[in-house]
Each structure stands twice: as structure tokens, then as C-alpha cells.
């Protein structure tokens, strides 16, 4: 391990004031939980609204003659077809079709492409983009901006009070707007499966926005612990666990991020592998698993078939506070990937019954119609 | 009640040792969602992992504070793991042990010494 000092977000002192438990994450000292703890923070977000500091994530603006067209050289998404005011989930791919990172890219205005990548990957991501897109785009890192996520069934009620124009936004809309006299980039999206917003804020105004949102009785601060259990219930992959440079979009079950026209053009990194896996099936498929007995199966736990032969591995797993049982994502051969297939997970040497389950484990509640 | 630096406790009831995790440990773990208690009849040396306690986020080993044989496990924790948070040093006990070496108890901290130890953390 390197001994580089941990970075902090603009909200670091706000977390300490709330007596958060701070841990190293993605090179930053981040709140893993506040005083309520992971379980209560998780359930609060599902029932009310949770406020997350995700300022460790990498924000950037890509500009150039045609940044949308250029971005298609490193991703399998239809960015030429991305309309102003919309964002897309996409994948930064290596030449073998492995996932370098997953990301959001959108058009909050008519000025280039706004990209948000994972904190732990951001230095490499922007190097990969700069190299592949040299001469076509300039990349402005928005290191002077914080990022908050307001998530949960009461998020829209809270935020539309301050920003009435967000009431008309639907899932994956993105806009620039001025609220409280502050220039914001607001998307209706998140990483919990709930309705909500991700809000990019000039760093020096982050404390103010944080405090205003927290002054609502519906809103509680939520740490990275609950962020992880919420995204797992929502069936959303976590980079470095469910996704890495060996995993293809097909293996990950993210074929939706490979747009049809891009498939036909076959002009993105790893297009040949994606075409082959779509035609013949991948070597492994990501499945959701419910653990039907015993302890939660966590990352690294082996997955066995009904006869006990090891066929796969859990890539992330834990306890679902909503379902009150163990849930997991993992890789198995496609022959074992059908919903309802009985499998085993091996936890501390014990084979426990599990079953392939459709994801999300807990239904998404995205707002798709205004 | 006697305590270890790993935050387990032991209380003698006649010649039976009741063991569990301390209030401090329960607070550090957060909400307990699963407990794996040891099988009756198994023997452990002091310091062996003898149970597992899981929060939403992680699994943590619980170490035997003393050597001995498991006489009874608190199977009620299977349906009510939250008891570990509600009453860690009472109804949230993990197991009852037959001591292999009662002298081991003397090496453990009393409550005063344990609280002084917590102040150093």
C-alpha cells in the first residue's frame, strides 16, 4: 500500500461535525456511516430521502469539434444520438472489450459532454480518454466542483421546493440551473434504485447546499456503507468488484449499454468480442443470487451447482436490509444463469442454498414520466 | 465479568463460563444482522475464532476468551441477531463453555481495567 496522504472532499468538516465514521475510500477520507449506522441509513433512504457526498467521483467536461462523435471511439453508446438535456450510462472499454470504468455522460447544456466517472478510476480514465481522443477533445477536469446525491421517494418533494424546474425532469434528464444563486448541474439519476438527483456544485458552495438540504426533516446524511447496500439491492454493479478490465459488457449483463447502431457499426473497442459473445454466449454471466439460508455470501465466496461442483464466484454480496436475507451478484456459466436455478454459495466452508434471482432485487422507482 | 482486548466478555455461572461480545464491540460493529454461534461439543483454545458476527457491511470473527468445550449456544440469536446490539452483555450472549483451564480467567481484565483499556483506543 502506498502511504499517500488521503484527500478530502469539500464536505470533510461537515462529516466530522456529524460524527461520521471516516474510512479511506478511493484515495479519500470518506464517511462510511453517520451515527444512525448502515442499516437505519439504508432503510431511511428507501422510505424518505438520503443525502450522499460523492465528491470523490471524477467530473469533467469534454469539448471539441464534435465531442459526442469522439466519445464513441472509447464507449459502445450512441452518443451522436444523445439529445441536449439527457445523459447516458456507459462503459469505457479497453481494446479487448474489458470495462475500464462505468460512467455517466450527459449534455446539461450545449457546451460539450459532461462526464462523471468512479473516484478510484478517475486518474486512469481521463488518461485513457486523453490518449484515445487526442486532437479531438480537450478534457477539463472539474476538480473545483463537489457532487451530492439526494436519493429516495421524498427526494423530489424536497428538491423541487428549491428548484421547481426539476419537477419536469425525468430519469436521466440533466440540466444546468441556478438555485440559491448557485450554478448547479443537476441530473435525475443516482446509484440506489430510488428516484433522486445528483447535484454538481462549486466546491466553495457545497457546505451551504449540504446544510440547506439536511435542514429538511425528510433528509438524513447517508454514508458509503449504505450506498453500497442500496446499489446492491438495486442490482447495480460496483467497479473493481463486479466489473474490471477482464469483464465484457455481455458478461456483466450490461448489453443495454451497447446501442444497436453501435453493434452494427462494430467500431468501438472490443466490438469483435461483444459480437462473438452475443452470438455464441459469453464464458460467464453475471447473475443475482438470493441466499436462502445461513450467513450472507460476500465477495470471493465460491458458487457451486446443486451437486456441489464449484462453478463461479460472488463478486459482491451482503445482507439486504429490505429483503432481510443475503443477496449477491456473481459470475456463473450461462448454463446455470436461468432465473430460479438452485445453486449453493460456500461461506466459511459451508454450502448454503441459493437461487438465481432477477435483478434488481428491490424494484427501481425511477420517474420516467413527468 | 472479565474482558479481553478483542472485546469479548466472560462471566462465570457456577463452573460454566458464559461468553459474548462487549457493548463497545457491538457499538463498533453496528446493527448485527447475522450471528454464527459455535456447535455444542466443539472445543476451542483461547484466541481461536469461535463465532462470527455480521453487520450489513462485513463479517467479523469472535474469539474464544478462554479455552473450553461448548456446552450450549445461544441459538435465539439466529432469529434475533439484533439482541447482540440491544443487550450485548446479557441476553446477547453467544455460548456457554466448560472451562479447560480456569487459570486463564486470571489473565483477563476486570471491568475497571477494560474501561481503562477502552480509553486508550
PDB file of N, CA, C and O in Angstrom, chain A residues 21 32 36-40 225 229 294-296 298 318-319 321 347-348 350, chain B residues 27-34 36-37 39 52 54-59 61:
ATOM      1  N   UNK A  21     -18.247   8.137  10.837  1.00  0.00           N
ATOM      2  CA  UNK A  21     -17.086   7.248  10.920  1.00  0.00           C
ATOM      3  C   UNK A  21     -16.372   7.338   9.572  1.00  0.00           C
ATOM      4  O   UNK A  21     -16.957   7.016   8.534  1.00  0.00           O
ATOM      5  N   UNK A  32     -18.176   6.427   6.044  1.00  0.00           N
ATOM      6  CA  UNK A  32     -18.782   5.114   5.749  1.00  0.00           C
ATOM      7  C   UNK A  32     -20.153   5.026   6.405  1.00  0.00           C
ATOM      8  O   UNK A  32     -21.048   4.336   5.904  1.00  0.00           O
ATOM      9  N   UNK A  36     -26.399   7.032  12.891  1.00  0.00           N
ATOM     10  CA  UNK A  36     -27.518   6.076  12.833  1.00  0.00           C
ATOM     11  C   UNK A  36     -27.053   4.677  12.439  1.00  0.00           C
ATOM     12  O   UNK A  36     -27.703   3.695  12.773  1.00  0.00           O
ATOM     13  N   UNK A  37     -25.979   4.575  11.667  1.00  0.00           N
ATOM     14  CA  UNK A  37     -25.480   3.280  11.236  1.00  0.00           C
ATOM     15  C   UNK A  37     -26.052   2.851   9.896  1.00  0.00           C
ATOM     16  O   UNK A  37     -27.074   3.378   9.431  1.00  0.00           O
ATOM     17  N   UNK A  38     -25.372   1.874   9.272  1.00  0.00           N
ATOM     18  CA  UNK A  38     -25.666   1.493   7.891  1.00  0.00           C
ATOM     19  C   UNK A  38     -27.113   1.033   7.711  1.00  0.00           C
ATOM     20  O   UNK A  38     -27.792   1.433   6.765  1.00  0.00           O
ATOM     21  N   UNK A  39     -27.599   0.192   8.635  1.00  0.00           N
ATOM     22  CA  UNK A  39     -28.932  -0.398   8.467  1.00  0.00           C
ATOM     23  C   UNK A  39     -30.017   0.687   8.461  1.00  0.00           C
ATOM     24  O   UNK A  39     -30.873   0.730   7.563  1.00  0.00           O
ATOM     25  N   UNK A  40     -29.977   1.581   9.438  1.00  0.00           N
ATOM     26  CA  UNK A  40     -31.005   2.623   9.521  1.00  0.00           C
ATOM     27  C   UNK A  40     -30.857   3.629   8.380  1.00  0.00           C
ATOM     28  O   UNK A  40     -31.854   4.120   7.841  1.00  0.00           O
ATOM     29  N   UNK A 225     -21.346   3.088   3.330  1.00  0.00           N
ATOM     30  CA  UNK A 225     -21.785   1.734   3.675  1.00  0.00           C
ATOM     31  C   UNK A 225     -23.173   1.461   3.120  1.00  0.00           C
ATOM     32  O   UNK A 225     -23.411   0.461   2.426  1.00  0.00           O
ATOM     33  N   UNK A 229     -24.921  -1.014   0.056  1.00  0.00           N
ATOM     34  CA  UNK A 229     -26.023  -1.978   0.216  1.00  0.00           C
ATOM     35  C   UNK A 229     -27.236  -1.557  -0.618  1.00  0.00           C
ATOM     36  O   UNK A 229     -27.971  -2.415  -1.121  1.00  0.00           O
ATOM     37  N   UNK A 294     -28.610 -19.341   6.103  1.00  0.00           N
ATOM     38  CA  UNK A 294     -27.286 -19.086   6.658  1.00  0.00           C
ATOM     39  C   UNK A 294     -26.799 -17.668   6.463  1.00  0.00           C
ATOM     40  O   UNK A 294     -27.574 -16.733   6.270  1.00  0.00           O
ATOM     41  N   UNK A 295     -25.477 -17.543   6.496  1.00  0.00           N
ATOM     42  CA  UNK A 295     -24.832 -16.234   6.505  1.00  0.00           C
ATOM     43  C   UNK A 295     -24.878 -15.601   5.121  1.00  0.00           C
ATOM     44  O   UNK A 295     -24.957 -16.293   4.110  1.00  0.00           O
ATOM     45  N   UNK A 296     -24.814 -14.259   5.059  1.00  0.00           N
ATOM     46  CA  UNK A 296     -24.673 -13.605   3.755  1.00  0.00           C
ATOM     47  C   UNK A 296     -23.394 -14.089   3.070  1.00  0.00           C
ATOM     48  O   UNK A 296     -22.390 -14.337   3.726  1.00  0.00           O
ATOM     49  N   UNK A 298     -20.371 -13.124   0.759  1.00  0.00           N
ATOM     50  CA  UNK A 298     -19.714 -11.871   0.400  1.00  0.00           C
ATOM     51  C   UNK A 298     -18.728 -12.086  -0.739  1.00  0.00           C
ATOM     52  O   UNK A 298     -18.520 -13.216  -1.186  1.00  0.00           O
ATOM     53  N   UNK A 318     -23.932  -9.268   0.260  1.00  0.00           N
ATOM     54  CA  UNK A 318     -24.138  -8.774   1.619  1.00  0.00           C
ATOM     55  C   UNK A 318     -25.555  -9.040   2.056  1.00  0.00           C
ATOM     56  O   UNK A 318     -26.267  -9.841   1.445  1.00  0.00           O
ATOM     57  N   UNK A 319     -25.930  -8.345   3.112  1.00  0.00           N
ATOM     58  CA  UNK A 319     -27.259  -8.522   3.695  1.00  0.00           C
ATOM     59  C   UNK A 319     -28.176  -7.444   3.134  1.00  0.00           C
ATOM     60  O   UNK A 319     -27.815  -6.269   3.120  1.00  0.00           O
ATOM     61  N   UNK A 321     -31.114  -5.143   3.682  1.00  0.00           N
ATOM     62  CA  UNK A 321     -31.969  -4.655   4.777  1.00  0.00           C
ATOM     63  C   UNK A 321     -33.453  -4.692   4.428  1.00  0.00           C
ATOM     64  O   UNK A 321     -34.286  -4.818   5.329  1.00  0.00           O
ATOM     65  N   UNK A 347     -19.857 -20.498   2.225  1.00  0.00           N
ATOM     66  CA  UNK A 347     -19.479 -19.472   3.199  1.00  0.00           C
ATOM     67  C   UNK A 347     -18.787 -20.166   4.371  1.00  0.00           C
ATOM     68  O   UNK A 347     -19.397 -20.994   5.040  1.00  0.00           O
ATOM     69  N   UNK A 348     -17.511 -19.822   4.577  1.00  0.00           N
ATOM     70  CA  UNK A 348     -16.712 -20.414   5.661  1.00  0.00           C
ATOM     71  C   UNK A 348     -16.824 -21.946   5.636  1.00  0.00           C
ATOM     72  O   UNK A 348     -17.038 -22.588   6.658  1.00  0.00           O
ATOM     73  N   UNK A 350     -19.108 -23.856   4.468  1.00  0.00           N
ATOM     74  CA  UNK A 350     -20.449 -24.456   4.447  1.00  0.00           C
ATOM     75  C   UNK A 350     -21.157 -24.143   3.133  1.00  0.00           C
ATOM     76  O   UNK A 350     -21.177 -22.980   2.708  1.00  0.00           O
TER      77      UNK A 350
ATOM     78  N   UNK B  27     -21.270  -1.784  19.543  1.00  0.00           N
ATOM     79  CA  UNK B  27     -21.409  -0.421  19.017  1.00  0.00           C
ATOM     80  C   UNK B  27     -20.514  -0.239  17.777  1.00  0.00           C
ATOM     81  O   UNK B  27     -20.926   0.352  16.773  1.00  0.00           O
ATOM     82  N   UNK B  28     -19.298  -0.774  17.843  1.00  0.00           N
ATOM     83  CA  UNK B  28     -18.380  -0.650  16.711  1.00  0.00           C
ATOM     84  C   UNK B  28     -18.884  -1.404  15.487  1.00  0.00           C
ATOM     85  O   UNK B  28     -18.732  -0.948  14.363  1.00  0.00           O
ATOM     86  N   UNK B  29     -19.494  -2.582  15.722  1.00  0.00           N
ATOM     87  CA  UNK B  29     -19.971  -3.401  14.604  1.00  0.00           C
ATOM     88  C   UNK B  29     -21.162  -2.748  13.913  1.00  0.00           C
ATOM     89  O   UNK B  29     -21.364  -2.911  12.726  1.00  0.00           O
ATOM     90  N   UNK B  30     -21.971  -2.043  14.677  1.00  0.00           N
ATOM     91  CA  UNK B  30     -23.232  -1.536  14.146  1.00  0.00           C
ATOM     92  C   UNK B  30     -24.284  -2.627  14.207  1.00  0.00           C
ATOM     93  O   UNK B  30     -24.117  -3.644  14.906  1.00  0.00           O
ATOM     94  N   UNK B  31     -25.380  -2.423  13.462  1.00  0.00           N
ATOM     95  CA  UNK B  31     -26.509  -3.347  13.562  1.00  0.00           C
ATOM     96  C   UNK B  31     -26.104  -4.754  13.139  1.00  0.00           C
ATOM     97  O   UNK B  31     -25.700  -4.971  11.998  1.00  0.00           O
ATOM     98  N   UNK B  32     -26.242  -5.696  14.043  1.00  0.00           N
ATOM     99  CA  UNK B  32     -25.891  -7.088  13.756  1.00  0.00           C
ATOM    100  C   UNK B  32     -27.053  -7.736  13.000  1.00  0.00           C
ATOM    101  O   UNK B  32     -28.209  -7.641  13.425  1.00  0.00           O
ATOM    102  N   UNK B  33     -26.749  -8.354  11.863  1.00  0.00           N
ATOM    103  CA  UNK B  33     -27.805  -8.951  11.028  1.00  0.00           C
ATOM    104  C   UNK B  33     -27.704 -10.474  10.955  1.00  0.00           C
ATOM    105  O   UNK B  33     -28.615 -11.135  10.460  1.00  0.00           O
ATOM    106  N   UNK B  34     -26.581 -11.030  11.419  1.00  0.00           N
ATOM    107  CA  UNK B  34     -26.429 -12.486  11.387  1.00  0.00           C
ATOM    108  C   UNK B  34     -25.372 -12.882  12.408  1.00  0.00           C
ATOM    109  O   UNK B  34     -24.345 -12.222  12.534  1.00  0.00           O
ATOM    110  N   UNK B  36     -23.262 -16.425  13.742  1.00  0.00           N
ATOM    111  CA  UNK B  36     -22.981 -17.858  13.638  1.00  0.00           C
ATOM    112  C   UNK B  36     -22.392 -18.293  14.973  1.00  0.00           C
ATOM    113  O   UNK B  36     -21.267 -17.933  15.310  1.00  0.00           O
ATOM    114  N   UNK B  37     -23.181 -19.030  15.755  1.00  0.00           N
ATOM    115  CA  UNK B  37     -22.715 -19.487  17.070  1.00  0.00           C
ATOM    116  C   UNK B  37     -22.043 -20.853  16.914  1.00  0.00           C
ATOM    117  O   UNK B  37     -22.286 -21.567  15.940  1.00  0.00           O
ATOM    118  N   UNK B  39     -20.873 -24.864  17.485  1.00  0.00           N
ATOM    119  CA  UNK B  39     -21.616 -26.110  17.712  1.00  0.00           C
ATOM    120  C   UNK B  39     -21.326 -26.653  19.097  1.00  0.00           C
ATOM    121  O   UNK B  39     -20.187 -26.615  19.568  1.00  0.00           O
ATOM    122  N   UNK B  52     -19.013 -16.020  14.496  1.00  0.00           N
ATOM    123  CA  UNK B  52     -18.906 -14.939  13.508  1.00  0.00           C
ATOM    124  C   UNK B  52     -20.116 -14.047  13.683  1.00  0.00           C
ATOM    125  O   UNK B  52     -21.236 -14.522  13.863  1.00  0.00           O
ATOM    126  N   UNK B  54     -22.081 -10.685  11.913  1.00  0.00           N
ATOM    127  CA  UNK B  54     -22.106  -9.944  10.655  1.00  0.00           C
ATOM    128  C   UNK B  54     -22.994  -8.715  10.761  1.00  0.00           C
ATOM    129  O   UNK B  54     -24.118  -8.784  11.262  1.00  0.00           O
ATOM    130  N   UNK B  55     -22.459  -7.609  10.252  1.00  0.00           N
ATOM    131  CA  UNK B  55     -23.263  -6.400  10.067  1.00  0.00           C
ATOM    132  C   UNK B  55     -23.676  -6.354   8.597  1.00  0.00           C
ATOM    133  O   UNK B  55     -23.327  -7.251   7.822  1.00  0.00           O
ATOM    134  N   UNK B  56     -24.427  -5.319   8.192  1.00  0.00           N
ATOM    135  CA  UNK B  56     -24.760  -5.179   6.775  1.00  0.00           C
ATOM    136  C   UNK B  56     -23.473  -5.201   5.957  1.00  0.00           C
ATOM    137  O   UNK B  56     -23.381  -5.829   4.913  1.00  0.00           O
ATOM    138  N   UNK B  57     -22.456  -4.538   6.488  1.00  0.00           N
ATOM    139  CA  UNK B  57     -21.246  -4.282   5.715  1.00  0.00           C
ATOM    140  C   UNK B  57     -20.230  -5.408   5.721  1.00  0.00           C
ATOM    141  O   UNK B  57     -19.566  -5.642   4.718  1.00  0.00           O
ATOM    142  N   UNK B  58     -20.054  -6.106   6.851  1.00  0.00           N
ATOM    143  CA  UNK B  58     -18.907  -7.016   6.952  1.00  0.00           C
ATOM    144  C   UNK B  58     -19.155  -8.134   7.945  1.00  0.00           C
ATOM    145  O   UNK B  58     -20.033  -8.056   8.802  1.00  0.00           O
ATOM    146  N   UNK B  59     -18.334  -9.194   7.817  1.00  0.00           N
ATOM    147  CA  UNK B  59     -18.322 -10.304   8.768  1.00  0.00           C
ATOM    148  C   UNK B  59     -17.108 -10.140   9.673  1.00  0.00           C
ATOM    149  O   UNK B  59     -16.031  -9.798   9.204  1.00  0.00           O
ATOM    150  N   UNK B  61     -14.871 -12.003  13.007  1.00  0.00           N
ATOM    151  CA  UNK B  61     -14.668 -13.157  13.877  1.00  0.00           C
ATOM    152  C   UNK B  61     -14.823 -12.751  15.333  1.00  0.00           C
ATOM    153  O   UNK B  61     -14.455 -11.649  15.730  1.00  0.00           O
TER     154      UNK B  61
END
